[in-house]
Short mmCIF file of C-alpha atoms in Angstrom, two decimals:
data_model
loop_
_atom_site.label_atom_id
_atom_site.label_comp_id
_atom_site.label_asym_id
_atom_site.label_seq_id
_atom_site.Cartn_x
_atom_site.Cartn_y
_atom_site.Cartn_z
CA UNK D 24 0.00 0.00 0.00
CA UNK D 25 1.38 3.36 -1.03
CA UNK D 26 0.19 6.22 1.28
CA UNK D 27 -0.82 9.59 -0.03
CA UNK D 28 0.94 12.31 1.82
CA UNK D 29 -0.59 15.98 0.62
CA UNK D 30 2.45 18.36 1.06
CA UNK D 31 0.17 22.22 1.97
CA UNK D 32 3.11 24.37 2.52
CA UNK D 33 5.02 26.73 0.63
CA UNK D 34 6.07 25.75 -2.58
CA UNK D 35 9.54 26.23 -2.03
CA UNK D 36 9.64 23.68 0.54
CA UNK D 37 7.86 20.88 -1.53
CA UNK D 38 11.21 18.78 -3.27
CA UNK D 39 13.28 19.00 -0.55
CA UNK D 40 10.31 17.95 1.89
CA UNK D 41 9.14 15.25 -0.63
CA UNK D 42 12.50 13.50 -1.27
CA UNK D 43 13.21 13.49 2.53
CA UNK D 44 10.17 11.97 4.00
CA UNK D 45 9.82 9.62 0.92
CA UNK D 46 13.26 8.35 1.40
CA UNK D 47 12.73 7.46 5.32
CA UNK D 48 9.47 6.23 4.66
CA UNK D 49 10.65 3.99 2.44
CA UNK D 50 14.27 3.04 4.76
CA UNK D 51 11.36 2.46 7.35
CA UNK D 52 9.18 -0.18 4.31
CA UNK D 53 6.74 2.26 3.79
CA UNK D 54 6.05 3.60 0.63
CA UNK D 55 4.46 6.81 0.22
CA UNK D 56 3.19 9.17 -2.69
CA UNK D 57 3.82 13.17 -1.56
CA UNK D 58 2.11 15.33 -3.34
CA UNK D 59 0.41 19.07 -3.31
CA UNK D 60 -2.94 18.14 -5.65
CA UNK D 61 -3.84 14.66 -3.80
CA UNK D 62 -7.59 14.60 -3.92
CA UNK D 63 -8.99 15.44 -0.39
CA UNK D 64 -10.96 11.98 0.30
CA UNK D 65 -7.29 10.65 -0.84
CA UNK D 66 -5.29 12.25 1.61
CA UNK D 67 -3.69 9.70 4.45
CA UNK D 68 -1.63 12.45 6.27
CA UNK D 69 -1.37 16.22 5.83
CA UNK D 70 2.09 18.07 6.05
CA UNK D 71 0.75 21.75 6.99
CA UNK D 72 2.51 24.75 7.07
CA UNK D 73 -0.06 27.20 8.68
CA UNK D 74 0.54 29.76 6.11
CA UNK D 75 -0.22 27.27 3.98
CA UNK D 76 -3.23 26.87 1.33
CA UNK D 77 -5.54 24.39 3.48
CA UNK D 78 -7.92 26.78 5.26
CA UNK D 79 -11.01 23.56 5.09
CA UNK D 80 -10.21 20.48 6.81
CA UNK D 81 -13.61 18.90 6.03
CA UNK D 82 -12.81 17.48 3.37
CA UNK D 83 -10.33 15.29 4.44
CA UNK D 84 -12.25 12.01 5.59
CA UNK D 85 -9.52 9.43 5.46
CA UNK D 86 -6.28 11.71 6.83
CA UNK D 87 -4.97 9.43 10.25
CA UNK D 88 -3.39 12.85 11.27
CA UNK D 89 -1.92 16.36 10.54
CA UNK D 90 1.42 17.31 10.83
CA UNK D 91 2.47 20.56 11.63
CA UNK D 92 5.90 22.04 10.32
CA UNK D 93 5.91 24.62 13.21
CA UNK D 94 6.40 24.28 16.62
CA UNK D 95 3.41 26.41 17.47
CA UNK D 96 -0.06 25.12 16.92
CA UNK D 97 -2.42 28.35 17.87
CA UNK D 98 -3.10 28.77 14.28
CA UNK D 99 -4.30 25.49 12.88
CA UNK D 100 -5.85 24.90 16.52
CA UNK D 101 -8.06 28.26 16.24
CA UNK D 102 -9.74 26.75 13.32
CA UNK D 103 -12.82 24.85 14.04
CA UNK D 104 -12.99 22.78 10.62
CA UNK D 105 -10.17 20.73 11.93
CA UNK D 106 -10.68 17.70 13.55
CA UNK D 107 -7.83 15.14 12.65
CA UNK D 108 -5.47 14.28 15.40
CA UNK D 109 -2.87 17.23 15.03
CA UNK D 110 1.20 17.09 15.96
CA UNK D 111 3.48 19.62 16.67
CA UNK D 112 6.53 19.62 15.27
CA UNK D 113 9.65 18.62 17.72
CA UNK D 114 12.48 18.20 15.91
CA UNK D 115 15.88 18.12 17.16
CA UNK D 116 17.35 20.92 14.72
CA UNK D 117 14.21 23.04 16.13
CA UNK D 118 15.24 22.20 19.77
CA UNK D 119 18.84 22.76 18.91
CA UNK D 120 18.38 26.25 17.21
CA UNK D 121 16.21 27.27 20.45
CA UNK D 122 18.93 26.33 22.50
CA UNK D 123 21.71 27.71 20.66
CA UNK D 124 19.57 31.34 20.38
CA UNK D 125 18.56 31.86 24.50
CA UNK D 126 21.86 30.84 25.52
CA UNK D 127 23.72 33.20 23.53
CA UNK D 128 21.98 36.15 24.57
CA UNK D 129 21.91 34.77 28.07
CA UNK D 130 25.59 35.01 27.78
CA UNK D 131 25.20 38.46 26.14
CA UNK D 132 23.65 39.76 29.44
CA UNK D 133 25.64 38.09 31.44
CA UNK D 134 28.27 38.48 30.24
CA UNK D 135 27.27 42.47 29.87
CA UNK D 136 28.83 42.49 26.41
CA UNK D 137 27.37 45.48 25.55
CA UNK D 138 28.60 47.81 28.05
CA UNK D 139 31.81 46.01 27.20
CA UNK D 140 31.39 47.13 23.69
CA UNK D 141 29.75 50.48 24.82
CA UNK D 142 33.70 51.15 26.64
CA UNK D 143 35.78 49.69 24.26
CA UNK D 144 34.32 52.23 21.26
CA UNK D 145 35.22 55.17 23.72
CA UNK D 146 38.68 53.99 24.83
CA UNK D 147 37.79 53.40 28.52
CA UNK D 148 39.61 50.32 30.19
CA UNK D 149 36.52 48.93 33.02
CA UNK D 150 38.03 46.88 35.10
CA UNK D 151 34.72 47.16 37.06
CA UNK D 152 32.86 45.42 34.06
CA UNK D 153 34.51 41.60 35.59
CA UNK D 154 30.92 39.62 35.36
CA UNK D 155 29.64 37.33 38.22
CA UNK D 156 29.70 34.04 38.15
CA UNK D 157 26.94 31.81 36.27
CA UNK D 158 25.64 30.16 39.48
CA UNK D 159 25.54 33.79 40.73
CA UNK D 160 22.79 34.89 38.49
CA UNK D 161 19.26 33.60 38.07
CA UNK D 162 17.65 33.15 34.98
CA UNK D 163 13.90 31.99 35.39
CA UNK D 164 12.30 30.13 32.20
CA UNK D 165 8.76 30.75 31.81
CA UNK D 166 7.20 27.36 30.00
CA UNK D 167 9.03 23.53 30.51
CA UNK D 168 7.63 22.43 27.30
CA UNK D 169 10.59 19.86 24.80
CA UNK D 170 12.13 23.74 24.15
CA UNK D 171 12.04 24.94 27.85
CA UNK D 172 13.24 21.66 29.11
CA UNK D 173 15.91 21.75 26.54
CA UNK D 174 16.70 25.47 27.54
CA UNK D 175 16.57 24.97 31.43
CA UNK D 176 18.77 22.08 30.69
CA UNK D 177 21.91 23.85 28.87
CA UNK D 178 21.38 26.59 30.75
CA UNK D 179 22.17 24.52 34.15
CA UNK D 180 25.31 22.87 32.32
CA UNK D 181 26.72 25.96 31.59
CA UNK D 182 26.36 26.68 35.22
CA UNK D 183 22.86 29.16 35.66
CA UNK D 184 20.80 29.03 38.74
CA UNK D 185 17.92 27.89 36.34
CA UNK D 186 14.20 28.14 37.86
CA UNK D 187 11.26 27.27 35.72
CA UNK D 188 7.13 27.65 35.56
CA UNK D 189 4.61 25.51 34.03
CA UNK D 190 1.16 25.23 34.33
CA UNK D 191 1.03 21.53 35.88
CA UNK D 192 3.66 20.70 38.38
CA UNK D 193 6.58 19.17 36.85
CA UNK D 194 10.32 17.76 38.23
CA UNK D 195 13.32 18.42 36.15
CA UNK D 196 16.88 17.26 37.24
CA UNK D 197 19.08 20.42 38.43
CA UNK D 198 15.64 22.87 37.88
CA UNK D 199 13.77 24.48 40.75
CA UNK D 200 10.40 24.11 39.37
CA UNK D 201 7.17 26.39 40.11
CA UNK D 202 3.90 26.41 38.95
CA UNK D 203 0.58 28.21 39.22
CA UNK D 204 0.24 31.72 40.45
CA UNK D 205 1.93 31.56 43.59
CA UNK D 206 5.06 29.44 41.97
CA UNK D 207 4.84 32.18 38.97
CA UNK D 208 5.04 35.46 41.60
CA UNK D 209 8.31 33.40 42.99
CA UNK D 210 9.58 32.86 39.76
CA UNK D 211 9.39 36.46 38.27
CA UNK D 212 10.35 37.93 41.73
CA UNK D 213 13.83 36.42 41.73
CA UNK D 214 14.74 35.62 38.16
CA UNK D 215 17.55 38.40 37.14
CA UNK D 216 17.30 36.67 33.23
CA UNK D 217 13.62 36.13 32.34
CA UNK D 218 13.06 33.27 28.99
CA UNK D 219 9.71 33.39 27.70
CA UNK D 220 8.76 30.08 25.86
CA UNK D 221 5.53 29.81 26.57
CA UNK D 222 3.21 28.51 23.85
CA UNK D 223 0.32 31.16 22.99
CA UNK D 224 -2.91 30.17 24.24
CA UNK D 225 -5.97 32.44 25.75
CA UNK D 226 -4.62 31.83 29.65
CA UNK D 227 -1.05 33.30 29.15
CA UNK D 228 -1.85 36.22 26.66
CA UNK D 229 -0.36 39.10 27.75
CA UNK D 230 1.48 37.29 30.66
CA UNK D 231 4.35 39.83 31.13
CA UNK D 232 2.37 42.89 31.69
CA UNK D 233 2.37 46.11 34.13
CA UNK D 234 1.86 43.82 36.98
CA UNK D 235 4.00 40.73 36.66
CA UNK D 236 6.99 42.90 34.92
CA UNK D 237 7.24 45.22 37.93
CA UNK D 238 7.56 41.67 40.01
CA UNK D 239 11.00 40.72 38.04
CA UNK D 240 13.74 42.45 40.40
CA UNK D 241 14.99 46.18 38.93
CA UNK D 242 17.42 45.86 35.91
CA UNK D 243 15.91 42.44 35.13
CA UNK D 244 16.58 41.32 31.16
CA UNK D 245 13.62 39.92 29.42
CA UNK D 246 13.97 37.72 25.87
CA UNK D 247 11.38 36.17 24.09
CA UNK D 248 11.79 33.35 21.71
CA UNK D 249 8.15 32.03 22.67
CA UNK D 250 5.12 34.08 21.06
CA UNK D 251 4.38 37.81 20.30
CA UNK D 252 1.27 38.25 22.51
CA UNK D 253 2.94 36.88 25.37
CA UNK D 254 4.08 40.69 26.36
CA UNK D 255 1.84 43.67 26.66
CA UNK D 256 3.98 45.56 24.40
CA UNK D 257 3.16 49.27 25.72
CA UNK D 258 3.76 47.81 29.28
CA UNK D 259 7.35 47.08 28.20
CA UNK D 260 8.32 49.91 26.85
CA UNK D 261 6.98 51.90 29.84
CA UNK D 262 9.24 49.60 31.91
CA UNK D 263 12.13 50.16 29.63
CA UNK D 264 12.01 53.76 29.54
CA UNK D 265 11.98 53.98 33.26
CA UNK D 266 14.65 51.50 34.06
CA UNK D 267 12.86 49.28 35.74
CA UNK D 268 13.84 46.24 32.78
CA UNK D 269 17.45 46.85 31.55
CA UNK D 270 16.75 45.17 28.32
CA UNK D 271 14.68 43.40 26.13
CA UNK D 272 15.79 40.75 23.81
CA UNK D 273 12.41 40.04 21.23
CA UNK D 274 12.67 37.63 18.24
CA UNK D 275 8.51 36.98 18.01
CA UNK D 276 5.69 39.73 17.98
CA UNK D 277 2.25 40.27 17.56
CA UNK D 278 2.59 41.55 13.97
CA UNK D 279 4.94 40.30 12.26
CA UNK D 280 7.15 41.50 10.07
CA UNK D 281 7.34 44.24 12.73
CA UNK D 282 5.92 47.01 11.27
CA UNK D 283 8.60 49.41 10.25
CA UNK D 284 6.95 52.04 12.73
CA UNK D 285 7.02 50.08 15.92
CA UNK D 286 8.90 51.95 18.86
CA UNK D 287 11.15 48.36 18.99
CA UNK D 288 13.53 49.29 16.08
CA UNK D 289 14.73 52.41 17.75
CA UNK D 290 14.51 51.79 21.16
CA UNK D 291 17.95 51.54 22.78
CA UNK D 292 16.81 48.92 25.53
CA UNK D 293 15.76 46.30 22.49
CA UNK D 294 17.28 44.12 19.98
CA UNK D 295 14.76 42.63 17.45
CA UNK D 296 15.72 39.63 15.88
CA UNK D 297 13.42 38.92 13.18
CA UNK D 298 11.59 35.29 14.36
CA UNK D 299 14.93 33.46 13.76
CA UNK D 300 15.42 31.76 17.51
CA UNK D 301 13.95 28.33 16.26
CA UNK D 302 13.54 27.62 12.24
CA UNK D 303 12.64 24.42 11.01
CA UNK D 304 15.19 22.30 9.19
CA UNK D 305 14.15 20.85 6.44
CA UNK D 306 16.92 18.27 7.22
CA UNK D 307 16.06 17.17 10.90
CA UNK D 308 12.22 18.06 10.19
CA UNK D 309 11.56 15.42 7.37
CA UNK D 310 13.19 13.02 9.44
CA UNK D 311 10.63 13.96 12.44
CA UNK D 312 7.77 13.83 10.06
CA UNK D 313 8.43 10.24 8.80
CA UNK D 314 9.08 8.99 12.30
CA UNK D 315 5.89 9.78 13.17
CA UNK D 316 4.04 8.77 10.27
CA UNK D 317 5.69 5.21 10.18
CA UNK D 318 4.89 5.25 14.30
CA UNK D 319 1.51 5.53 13.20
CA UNK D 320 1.11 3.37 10.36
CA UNK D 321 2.93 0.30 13.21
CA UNK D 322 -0.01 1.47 15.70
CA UNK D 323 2.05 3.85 17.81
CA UNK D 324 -0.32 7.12 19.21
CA UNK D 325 0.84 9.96 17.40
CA UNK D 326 4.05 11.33 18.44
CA UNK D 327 3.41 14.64 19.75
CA UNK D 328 -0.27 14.99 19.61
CA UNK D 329 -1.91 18.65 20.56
CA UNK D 330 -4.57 18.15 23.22
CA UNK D 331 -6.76 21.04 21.74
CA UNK D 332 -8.11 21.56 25.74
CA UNK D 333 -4.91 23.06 26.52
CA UNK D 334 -4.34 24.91 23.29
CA UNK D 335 -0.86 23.18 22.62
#
């Protein structure tokens, strides 16, 4: 049996996505037909960018499952025709690019590379700039999802005092781990570092606001790699501009591109990166994609399955 795969994502991404999955599909005995014109009542499993052209699920009778190309779900989970069992995408190139992007502006911080930079371009020799330790400073991670994990973990082996929130009540080796409201007013109140990888979902919209950014201690840093609507963004600039957060470190937003007229280009307490903290890779992704499928097809549950209750 040859299973029809419908590829709904941008067109660039079709060839390298087709030849990839097909090929471990077929090192795993499964051979599979990937194409963007399968007819809908065809369709076995769905490979969906969110961007992408499907906007009516209904169609799709016989599709086992949909697999998303992004790590967040919001999207595809806001819309009400779909009803197949939906993955996220976790990925080890995704995991790895998180990593790689939170602790190198950690270590920016920490490190205070900037006012390093800042003294170096005026010919000043700061002896006073010597950093603390790692175990001296606290970074708090807000969301112990595969990317927080993954984060709180590298963060600890480089040394960090890592503390983390969730929802639910979770354990993690090395991590001092909070959760609901009292956990998250502990969290904010002592984390010097704040990581935001929340995934977006009506309860944590807007969860760094007036109140719970005037909880992080005075000069705290604040980056988010997670989702745009996590911040209120007006809040955080009024907390920038009177010292209260040092810095802010963005690489998602509510609009994106960011408009060309948002106060975050100019603002001298932000860097914008432009939603590059965690691509997908076409390389590890395809890979992740026909795992799962072939888990399915041997009666596995679906790998990474959204439980649409919780939004993620």
């Amino acid at each position: 049996m040859t299973l029809n795969i419908l590829y709904a994502g941008a067109a660039a991404g079709f060839a390298p996505y087709a030849e990839a999955v097909t090929r471990h599909l077929a090192a795993a005995g499964l051979s599979a037909d990937i194409a963007c014109d399968h007819a809908p009542e065809t369709v076995d499993y769905i490979i969906c960018d969110p961007d992408g052209p499907i906007t009516d699920f209904t169609p799709f009778t016989r599709t086992r499952a949909v697999l998303n190309l992004w790590a967040g779900v919001e999207r595809l989970v806001a819309n009400p025709t779909l009803t197949q069992p939906l993955a996220r995408m976790v990925d080890p190139g995704l995991t790895q690019g998180m990593v790689e992007w939170v602790a190198g502006h950690v270590l920016r911080h920490h490190l205070g590379i900037d006012a390093q930079r800042e003294a170096a371009a005026k010919a000043e020799w700061r002896e006073d700039l010597v950093p603390p330790l790692a175990q001296e400073r606290a970074v708090g991670i807000l969301g112990l999802g595969v990317l927080g994990t993954a984060v709180a973990g590298a963060l600890r082996t480089l040394g960090f005092a890592v503390s983390g929130w969730s929802r639910r009540a979770k354990t993690l080796p090395g991590i001092l781990c909070h959760h609901g409201s009292e956990g998250l007013a502990t969290l904010l109140g002592s984390s010097e570092i704040l990581v935001l990888l929340l995934p977006e979902t009506p309860a944590p919209r807007a969860i760094l606001n007036r109140e719970t950014l005037n909880a992080l201690p005075a000069g705290a840093v604040v980056l988010n790699p997670g989702r745009g609507p996590l911040i209120d963004d007006a809040a955080l600039l009024a907390a920038l501009d009177r010292g209260h957060i040092a810095h802010a470190t963005l690489d998602v937003f509510c609009v994106e591109p960011l408009p060309q007229d948002h106060p975050f280009w100019r603002h001298p307490g932000v860097t914008v990166t432009p939603h590059i903290a965690s691509a997908t890779r076409q390389s590890t992704a395809a890979r992740a994609l026909a795992e799962n499928i072939a888990g399915v097809e041997r009666g596995a549950p679906l790998a990474h399955a959204v439980d649409r209750g919780h939004g993620y």
